[in-house]
mmCIF file of C-alpha atoms and ligand atoms in Angstrom:
data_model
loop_
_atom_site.group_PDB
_atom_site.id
_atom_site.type_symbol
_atom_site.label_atom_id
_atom_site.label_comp_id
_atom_site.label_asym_id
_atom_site.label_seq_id
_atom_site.Cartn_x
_atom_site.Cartn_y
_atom_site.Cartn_z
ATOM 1 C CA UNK E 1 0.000 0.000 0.000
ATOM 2 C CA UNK E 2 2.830 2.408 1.038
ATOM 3 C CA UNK E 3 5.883 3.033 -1.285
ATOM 4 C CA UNK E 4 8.198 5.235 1.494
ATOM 5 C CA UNK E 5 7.855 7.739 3.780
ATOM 6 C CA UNK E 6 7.621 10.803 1.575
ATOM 7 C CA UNK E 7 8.238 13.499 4.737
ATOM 8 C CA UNK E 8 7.830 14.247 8.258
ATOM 9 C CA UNK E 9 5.835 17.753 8.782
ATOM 10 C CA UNK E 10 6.725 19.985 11.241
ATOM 11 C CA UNK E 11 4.946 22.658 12.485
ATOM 12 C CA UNK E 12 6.666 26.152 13.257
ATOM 13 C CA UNK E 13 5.789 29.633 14.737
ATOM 14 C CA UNK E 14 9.469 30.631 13.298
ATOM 15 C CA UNK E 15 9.198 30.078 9.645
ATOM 16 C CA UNK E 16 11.861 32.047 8.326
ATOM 17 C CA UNK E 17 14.170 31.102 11.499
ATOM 18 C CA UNK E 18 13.557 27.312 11.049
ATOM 19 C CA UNK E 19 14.554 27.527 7.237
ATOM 20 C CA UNK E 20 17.455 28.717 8.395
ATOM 21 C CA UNK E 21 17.777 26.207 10.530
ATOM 22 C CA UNK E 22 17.256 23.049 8.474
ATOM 23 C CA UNK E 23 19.553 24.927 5.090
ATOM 24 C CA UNK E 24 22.204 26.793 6.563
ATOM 25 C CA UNK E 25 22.424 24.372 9.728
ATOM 26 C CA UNK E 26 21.408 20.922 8.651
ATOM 27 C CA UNK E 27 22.112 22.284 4.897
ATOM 28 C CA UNK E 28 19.310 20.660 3.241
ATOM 29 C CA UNK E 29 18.304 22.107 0.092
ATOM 30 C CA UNK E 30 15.195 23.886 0.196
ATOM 31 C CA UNK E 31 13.571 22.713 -2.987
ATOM 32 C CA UNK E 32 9.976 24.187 -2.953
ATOM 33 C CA UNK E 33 7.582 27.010 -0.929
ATOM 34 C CA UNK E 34 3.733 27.169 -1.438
ATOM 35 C CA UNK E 35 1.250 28.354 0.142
ATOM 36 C CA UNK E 36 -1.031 25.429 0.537
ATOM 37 C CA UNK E 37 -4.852 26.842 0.925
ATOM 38 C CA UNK E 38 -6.842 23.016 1.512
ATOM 39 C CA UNK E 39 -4.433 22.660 4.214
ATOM 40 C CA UNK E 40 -4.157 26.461 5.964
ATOM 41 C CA UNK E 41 -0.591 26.414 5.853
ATOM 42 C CA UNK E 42 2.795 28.154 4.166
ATOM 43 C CA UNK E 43 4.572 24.940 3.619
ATOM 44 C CA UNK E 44 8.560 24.572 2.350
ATOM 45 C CA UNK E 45 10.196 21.471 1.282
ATOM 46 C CA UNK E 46 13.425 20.237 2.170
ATOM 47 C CA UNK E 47 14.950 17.172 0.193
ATOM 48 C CA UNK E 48 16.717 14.731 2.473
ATOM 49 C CA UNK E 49 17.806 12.063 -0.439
ATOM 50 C CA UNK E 50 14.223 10.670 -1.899
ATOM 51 C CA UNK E 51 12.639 12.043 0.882
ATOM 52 C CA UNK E 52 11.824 15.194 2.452
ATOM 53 C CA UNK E 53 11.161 17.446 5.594
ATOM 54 C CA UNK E 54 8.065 19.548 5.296
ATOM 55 C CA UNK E 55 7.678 22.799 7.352
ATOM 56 C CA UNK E 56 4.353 24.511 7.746
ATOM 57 C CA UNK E 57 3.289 27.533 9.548
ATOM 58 C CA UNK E 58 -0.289 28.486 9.923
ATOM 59 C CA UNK E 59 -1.839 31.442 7.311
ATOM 60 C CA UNK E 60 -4.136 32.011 10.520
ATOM 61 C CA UNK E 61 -5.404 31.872 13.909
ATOM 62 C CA UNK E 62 -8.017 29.183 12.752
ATOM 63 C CA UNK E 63 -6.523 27.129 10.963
ATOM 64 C CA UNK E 64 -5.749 23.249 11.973
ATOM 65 C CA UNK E 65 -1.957 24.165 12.584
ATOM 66 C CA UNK E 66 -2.476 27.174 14.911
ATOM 67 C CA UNK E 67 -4.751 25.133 16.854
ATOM 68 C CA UNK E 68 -2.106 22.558 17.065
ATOM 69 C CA UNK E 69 0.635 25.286 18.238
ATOM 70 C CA UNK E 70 -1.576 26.878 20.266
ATOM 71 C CA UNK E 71 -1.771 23.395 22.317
ATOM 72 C CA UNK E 72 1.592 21.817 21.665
ATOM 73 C CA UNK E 73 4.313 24.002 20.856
ATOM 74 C CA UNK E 74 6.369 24.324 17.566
ATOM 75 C CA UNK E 75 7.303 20.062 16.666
ATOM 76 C CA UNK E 76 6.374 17.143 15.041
ATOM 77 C CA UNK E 77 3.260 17.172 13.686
ATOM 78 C CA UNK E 78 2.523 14.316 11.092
ATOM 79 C CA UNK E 79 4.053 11.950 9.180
ATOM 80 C CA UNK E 80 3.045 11.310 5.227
ATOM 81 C CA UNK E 81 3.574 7.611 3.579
ATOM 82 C CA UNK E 82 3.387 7.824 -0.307
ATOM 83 C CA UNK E 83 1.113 5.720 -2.190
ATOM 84 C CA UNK E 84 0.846 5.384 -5.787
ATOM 85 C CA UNK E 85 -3.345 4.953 -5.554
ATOM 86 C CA UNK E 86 -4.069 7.260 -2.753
ATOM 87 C CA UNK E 87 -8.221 6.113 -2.756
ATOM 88 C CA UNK E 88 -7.859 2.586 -2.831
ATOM 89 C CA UNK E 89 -5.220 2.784 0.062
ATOM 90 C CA UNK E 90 -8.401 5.544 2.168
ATOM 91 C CA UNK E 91 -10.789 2.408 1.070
ATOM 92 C CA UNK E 92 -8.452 -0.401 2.327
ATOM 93 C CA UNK E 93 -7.944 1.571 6.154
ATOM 94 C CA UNK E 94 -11.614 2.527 6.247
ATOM 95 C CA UNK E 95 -12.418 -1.182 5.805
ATOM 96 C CA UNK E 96 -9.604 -2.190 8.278
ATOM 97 C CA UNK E 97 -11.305 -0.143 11.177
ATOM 98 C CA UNK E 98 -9.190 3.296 10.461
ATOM 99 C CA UNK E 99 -10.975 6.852 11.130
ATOM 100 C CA UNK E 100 -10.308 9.116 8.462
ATOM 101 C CA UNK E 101 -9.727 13.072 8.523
ATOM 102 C CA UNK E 102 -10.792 12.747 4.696
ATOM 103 C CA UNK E 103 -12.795 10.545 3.265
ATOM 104 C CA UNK E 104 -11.877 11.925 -0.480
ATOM 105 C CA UNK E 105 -8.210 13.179 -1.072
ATOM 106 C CA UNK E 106 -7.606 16.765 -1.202
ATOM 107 C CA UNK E 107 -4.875 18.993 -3.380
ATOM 108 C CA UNK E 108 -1.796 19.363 -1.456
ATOM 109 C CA UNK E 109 1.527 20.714 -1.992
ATOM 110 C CA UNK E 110 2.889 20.703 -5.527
ATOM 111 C CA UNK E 111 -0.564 19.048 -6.746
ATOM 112 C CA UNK E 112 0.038 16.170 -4.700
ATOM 113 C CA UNK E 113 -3.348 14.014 -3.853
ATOM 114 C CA UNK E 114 -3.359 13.883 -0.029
ATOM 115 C CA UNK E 115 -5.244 12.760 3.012
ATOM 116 C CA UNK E 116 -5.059 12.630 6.599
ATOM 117 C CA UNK E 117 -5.938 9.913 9.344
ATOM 118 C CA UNK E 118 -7.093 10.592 12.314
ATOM 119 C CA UNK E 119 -4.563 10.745 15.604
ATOM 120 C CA UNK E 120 -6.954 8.883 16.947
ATOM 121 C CA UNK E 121 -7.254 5.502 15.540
ATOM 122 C CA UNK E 122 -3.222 5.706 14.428
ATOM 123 C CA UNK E 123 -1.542 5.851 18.103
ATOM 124 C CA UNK E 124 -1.926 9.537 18.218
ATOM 125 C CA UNK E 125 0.198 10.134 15.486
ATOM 126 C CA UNK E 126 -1.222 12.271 12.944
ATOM 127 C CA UNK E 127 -0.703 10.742 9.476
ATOM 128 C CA UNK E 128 -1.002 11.624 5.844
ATOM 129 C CA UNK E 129 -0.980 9.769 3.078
ATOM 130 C CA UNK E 130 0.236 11.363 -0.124
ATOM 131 C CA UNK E 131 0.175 10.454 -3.715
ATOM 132 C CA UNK E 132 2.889 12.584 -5.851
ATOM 133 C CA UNK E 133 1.040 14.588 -8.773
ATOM 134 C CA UNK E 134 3.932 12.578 -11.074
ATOM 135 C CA UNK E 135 2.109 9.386 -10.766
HETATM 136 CO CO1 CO P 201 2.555 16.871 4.893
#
């Protein structure tokens, strides 16, 4: 069902201090910025070989990633597995007992079909699954 993990997302108060943090410190190449309506967030990508760190920082006070700041701090905030058929893997969790943010993917960052589970039902771990616009 799940290829790799595509990226971990962290969520930031800081943006422009925590890109310099993971280029200039941990010199990963930034290799994309967007600001990501569906989701509420400013996101940047960072490639780390195949895979990637994602930063986002909320475009307001009510979006899903304020909320989560406003409760937990800057951190780890999900994890996204790729998936080359991003609605039959949603059909094959829902049917294995899985609670689903979305039941339908969304558009996510560089056109990207994405979903998220719920914390919930995944060990409190909020997860994404994403399927790259390229497949
Ligand atoms: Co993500």
């Amino acid at each position: 069902m799940f290829d790799r993990i595509d990226h971990i997302g962290i969520a930031v108060d800081d943006l422009e201090g925590q890109i310099a943090h993971y280029r200039d410190v941990l010199g990963l190449p930034l290799v994309h910025r967007e600001t990501v309506e569906s989701q509420g967030v400013e996101a940047v990508l960072f490639d780390v070989g195949e895979n990637h760190v994602e930063l986002i920082a909320p475009l307001g006070p009510d979006t899903g990633v304020a909320k989560f700041l406003a409760k937990n701090g800057p951190g780890l905030h999900h994890v996204a597995y790729q998936t080359t058929d991003i609605v039959a893997a949603l059909a094959t969790l829902k049917e294995r007992g899985v609670q689903l943010i979305d039941e339908e993917p969304r558009v996510g960052i560089r056109d990207s079909r994405v979903a998220f589970l719920h914390p919930k039902s995944t060990g409190k771990v909020l997860t994404e699954l994403t399927q790259p616009a390229h497949h």
